[in-house]
Amino acid sequence: MAKSTQAKYFCENCGSEVAANARFCPHCGRFFSSVRCPQCGYTGSVNAFKKGCPRCHYAMTPEDIFGSSSDSAGTDKKHSKEKKIKKRASRGGSRETAGDDVPVWLYIGSLSVLILFLCLVLFRCGII
Protein backbone atom coordinates (compact mmCIF):
# COMPACT_ATOMS: atom_id res chain seq x y z
CA MET A 1 0.00 0.00 0.00
CA ALA A 2 1.42 3.40 -0.95
CA LYS A 3 2.03 5.85 1.85
CA SER A 4 0.28 9.18 1.47
CA THR A 5 2.49 12.22 1.63
CA GLN A 6 1.69 15.73 2.69
CA ALA A 7 3.63 18.90 2.03
CA LYS A 8 4.94 20.71 5.10
CA TYR A 9 5.98 24.38 4.96
CA PHE A 10 8.72 26.14 6.94
CA CYS A 11 9.86 29.76 7.14
CA GLU A 12 13.31 30.25 5.58
CA ASN A 13 14.06 33.08 7.98
CA CYS A 14 13.34 31.50 11.38
CA GLY A 15 12.69 27.82 10.52
CA SER A 16 9.27 27.61 12.18
CA GLU A 17 6.46 25.64 10.57
CA VAL A 18 3.83 27.72 8.76
CA ALA A 19 0.46 26.99 7.19
CA ALA A 20 0.34 26.12 3.50
CA ASN A 21 -1.66 29.23 2.62
CA ALA A 22 0.31 31.64 4.85
CA ARG A 23 1.49 34.85 3.16
CA PHE A 24 3.83 35.71 6.05
CA CYS A 25 5.45 33.91 8.98
CA PRO A 26 3.42 34.26 12.19
CA HIS A 27 6.63 33.89 14.23
CA CYS A 28 9.04 36.39 12.61
CA GLY A 29 6.77 38.29 10.18
CA ARG A 30 8.73 37.43 6.99
CA PHE A 31 6.62 37.85 3.82
CA PHE A 32 6.50 34.80 1.51
CA SER A 33 6.56 35.41 -2.22
CA SER A 34 7.21 31.77 -3.13
CA VAL A 35 7.94 28.29 -1.75
CA ARG A 36 11.39 26.63 -1.90
CA CYS A 37 11.90 22.86 -1.70
CA PRO A 38 14.36 21.91 1.08
CA GLN A 39 15.47 18.83 -0.89
CA CYS A 40 16.36 20.22 -4.34
CA GLY A 41 15.98 24.01 -3.91
CA TYR A 42 13.26 24.40 -6.58
CA THR A 43 11.22 27.59 -6.10
CA GLY A 44 7.60 28.02 -7.17
CA SER A 45 4.09 29.01 -6.13
CA VAL A 46 2.21 27.42 -3.24
CA ASN A 47 -0.22 25.76 -5.67
CA ALA A 48 2.65 23.92 -7.37
CA PHE A 49 3.66 22.38 -4.00
CA LYS A 50 0.25 21.09 -2.87
CA LYS A 51 1.37 17.44 -3.05
CA GLY A 52 5.08 18.02 -2.62
CA CYS A 53 7.84 19.37 -4.84
CA PRO A 54 6.94 19.25 -8.55
CA ARG A 55 10.59 18.65 -9.51
CA CYS A 56 11.88 16.02 -7.03
CA HIS A 57 8.49 15.02 -5.51
CA TYR A 58 9.79 15.59 -1.98
CA ALA A 59 7.03 15.55 0.63
CA MET A 60 6.89 14.43 4.21
CA THR A 61 5.09 11.20 5.05
CA PRO A 62 2.67 11.04 7.99
CA GLU A 63 5.39 9.16 9.92
CA ASP A 64 7.75 12.09 9.37
CA ILE A 65 5.10 14.56 10.54
CA PHE A 66 3.59 12.67 13.48
CA GLY A 67 6.45 10.30 14.31
CA SER A 68 6.61 6.53 14.33
CA SER A 69 5.55 4.76 17.50
CA SER A 70 7.15 1.45 16.49
CA ASP A 71 10.80 2.32 17.20
CA SER A 72 13.03 5.04 18.57
CA ALA A 73 15.24 5.03 15.45
CA GLY A 74 12.36 6.69 13.60
CA THR A 75 12.47 9.66 15.96
CA ASP A 76 16.22 10.02 15.45
CA LYS A 77 15.61 10.00 11.71
CA LYS A 78 12.86 12.60 12.13
CA HIS A 79 15.15 14.91 14.09
CA SER A 80 17.94 14.55 11.55
CA LYS A 81 15.49 15.45 8.76
CA GLU A 82 14.37 18.54 10.68
CA LYS A 83 18.01 19.58 11.14
CA LYS A 84 18.64 19.10 7.41
CA ILE A 85 15.61 21.22 6.54
CA LYS A 86 16.73 24.03 8.85
CA LYS A 87 20.30 23.80 7.53
CA ARG A 88 19.15 24.02 3.90
CA ALA A 89 16.80 26.87 4.73
CA SER A 90 19.63 28.79 6.37
CA ARG A 91 21.77 28.44 3.22
CA GLY A 92 19.27 30.59 1.32
CA GLY A 93 20.98 33.82 2.42
CA SER A 94 21.69 35.84 5.50
CA ARG A 95 18.26 37.10 6.45
CA GLU A 96 18.49 37.51 10.19
CA THR A 97 16.40 40.64 10.58
CA ALA A 98 13.52 42.23 8.77
CA GLY A 99 15.59 45.43 8.45
CA ASP A 100 17.84 43.78 5.87
CA ASP A 101 15.12 44.08 3.25
CA VAL A 102 14.96 47.89 3.35
CA PRO A 103 17.41 49.55 0.93
CA VAL A 104 19.85 52.17 2.24
CA TRP A 105 18.62 54.83 -0.20
CA LEU A 106 15.22 54.71 1.51
CA TYR A 107 16.79 55.58 4.87
CA ILE A 108 18.81 58.42 3.31
CA GLY A 109 15.79 59.81 1.46
CA SER A 110 13.58 59.69 4.55
CA LEU A 111 16.22 61.38 6.68
CA SER A 112 16.70 64.11 4.03
CA VAL A 113 12.96 64.84 3.87
CA LEU A 114 12.79 64.96 7.67
CA ILE A 115 15.71 67.43 7.89
CA LEU A 116 14.19 69.58 5.12
CA PHE A 117 10.84 69.65 6.92
CA LEU A 118 12.52 70.55 10.22
CA CYS A 119 14.44 73.43 8.56
CA LEU A 120 11.20 74.70 6.99
CA VAL A 121 9.40 74.69 10.35
CA LEU A 122 12.30 76.45 12.08
CA PHE A 123 12.49 79.04 9.27
CA ARG A 124 8.75 79.75 9.51
CA CYS A 125 9.03 80.22 13.27
CA GLY A 126 11.84 82.75 12.80
CA ILE A 127 14.46 80.71 14.60
CA ILE A 128 16.68 80.40 11.53
XYZ file of C-alpha atoms in Angstrom:
128
model
C 0.000 0.000 0.000
C 1.424 3.401 -0.955
C 2.030 5.854 1.851
C 0.285 9.177 1.474
C 2.494 12.222 1.631
C 1.692 15.728 2.688
C 3.634 18.899 2.026
C 4.942 20.706 5.100
C 5.981 24.376 4.961
C 8.720 26.144 6.939
C 9.862 29.755 7.140
C 13.305 30.246 5.577
C 14.058 33.078 7.977
C 13.338 31.501 11.384
C 12.691 27.824 10.518
C 9.274 27.609 12.181
C 6.458 25.641 10.570
C 3.829 27.716 8.760
C 0.456 26.991 7.192
C 0.336 26.118 3.496
C -1.663 29.230 2.621
C 0.311 31.641 4.851
C 1.493 34.849 3.159
C 3.835 35.715 6.045
C 5.455 33.910 8.982
C 3.419 34.264 12.194
C 6.627 33.892 14.230
C 9.041 36.392 12.614
C 6.771 38.286 10.177
C 8.731 37.429 6.989
C 6.622 37.850 3.824
C 6.495 34.802 1.509
C 6.563 35.411 -2.220
C 7.213 31.766 -3.133
C 7.945 28.291 -1.749
C 11.389 26.627 -1.900
C 11.895 22.858 -1.701
C 14.362 21.911 1.076
C 15.466 18.829 -0.886
C 16.359 20.218 -4.338
C 15.977 24.010 -3.909
C 13.258 24.397 -6.579
C 11.222 27.587 -6.104
C 7.602 28.024 -7.170
C 4.095 29.009 -6.128
C 2.212 27.421 -3.239
C -0.217 25.758 -5.666
C 2.652 23.920 -7.367
C 3.664 22.382 -4.005
C 0.246 21.091 -2.869
C 1.367 17.442 -3.050
C 5.078 18.021 -2.625
C 7.839 19.368 -4.840
C 6.942 19.248 -8.554
C 10.591 18.650 -9.514
C 11.884 16.022 -7.032
C 8.494 15.017 -5.512
C 9.790 15.587 -1.977
C 7.032 15.553 0.625
C 6.885 14.425 4.208
C 5.087 11.204 5.053
C 2.666 11.036 7.993
C 5.394 9.164 9.924
C 7.754 12.094 9.366
C 5.105 14.555 10.542
C 3.586 12.672 13.480
C 6.453 10.300 14.309
C 6.608 6.533 14.335
C 5.550 4.761 17.502
C 7.153 1.450 16.486
C 10.798 2.323 17.203
C 13.029 5.044 18.572
C 15.238 5.032 15.449
C 12.359 6.690 13.600
C 12.469 9.660 15.964
C 16.225 10.021 15.447
C 15.615 9.995 11.714
C 12.862 12.597 12.128
C 15.152 14.913 14.095
C 17.936 14.550 11.550
C 15.489 15.453 8.756
C 14.369 18.538 10.684
C 18.009 19.582 11.136
C 18.645 19.098 7.409
C 15.605 21.218 6.539
C 16.729 24.029 8.848
C 20.297 23.803 7.534
C 19.147 24.015 3.899
C 16.797 26.868 4.732
C 19.630 28.788 6.365
C 21.772 28.442 3.222
C 19.269 30.594 1.322
C 20.984 33.815 2.425
C 21.689 35.844 5.497
C 18.257 37.102 6.445
C 18.491 37.507 10.191
C 16.405 40.645 10.583
C 13.519 42.227 8.765
C 15.590 45.431 8.453
C 17.841 43.777 5.872
C 15.116 44.078 3.247
C 14.961 47.890 3.354
C 17.410 49.553 0.929
C 19.847 52.166 2.236
C 18.621 54.832 -0.200
C 15.222 54.709 1.509
C 16.787 55.581 4.869
C 18.815 58.416 3.310
C 15.787 59.814 1.458
C 13.576 59.689 4.550
C 16.215 61.378 6.675
C 16.698 64.106 4.031
C 12.964 64.843 3.874
C 12.790 64.963 7.672
C 15.711 67.430 7.891
C 14.193 69.577 5.117
C 10.837 69.651 6.924
C 12.521 70.548 10.224
C 14.436 73.430 8.557
C 11.203 74.699 6.990
C 9.403 74.688 10.347
C 12.303 76.448 12.076
C 12.494 79.040 9.272
C 8.750 79.748 9.515
C 9.025 80.218 13.269
C 11.840 82.748 12.797
C 14.461 80.706 14.604
C 16.681 80.401 11.532
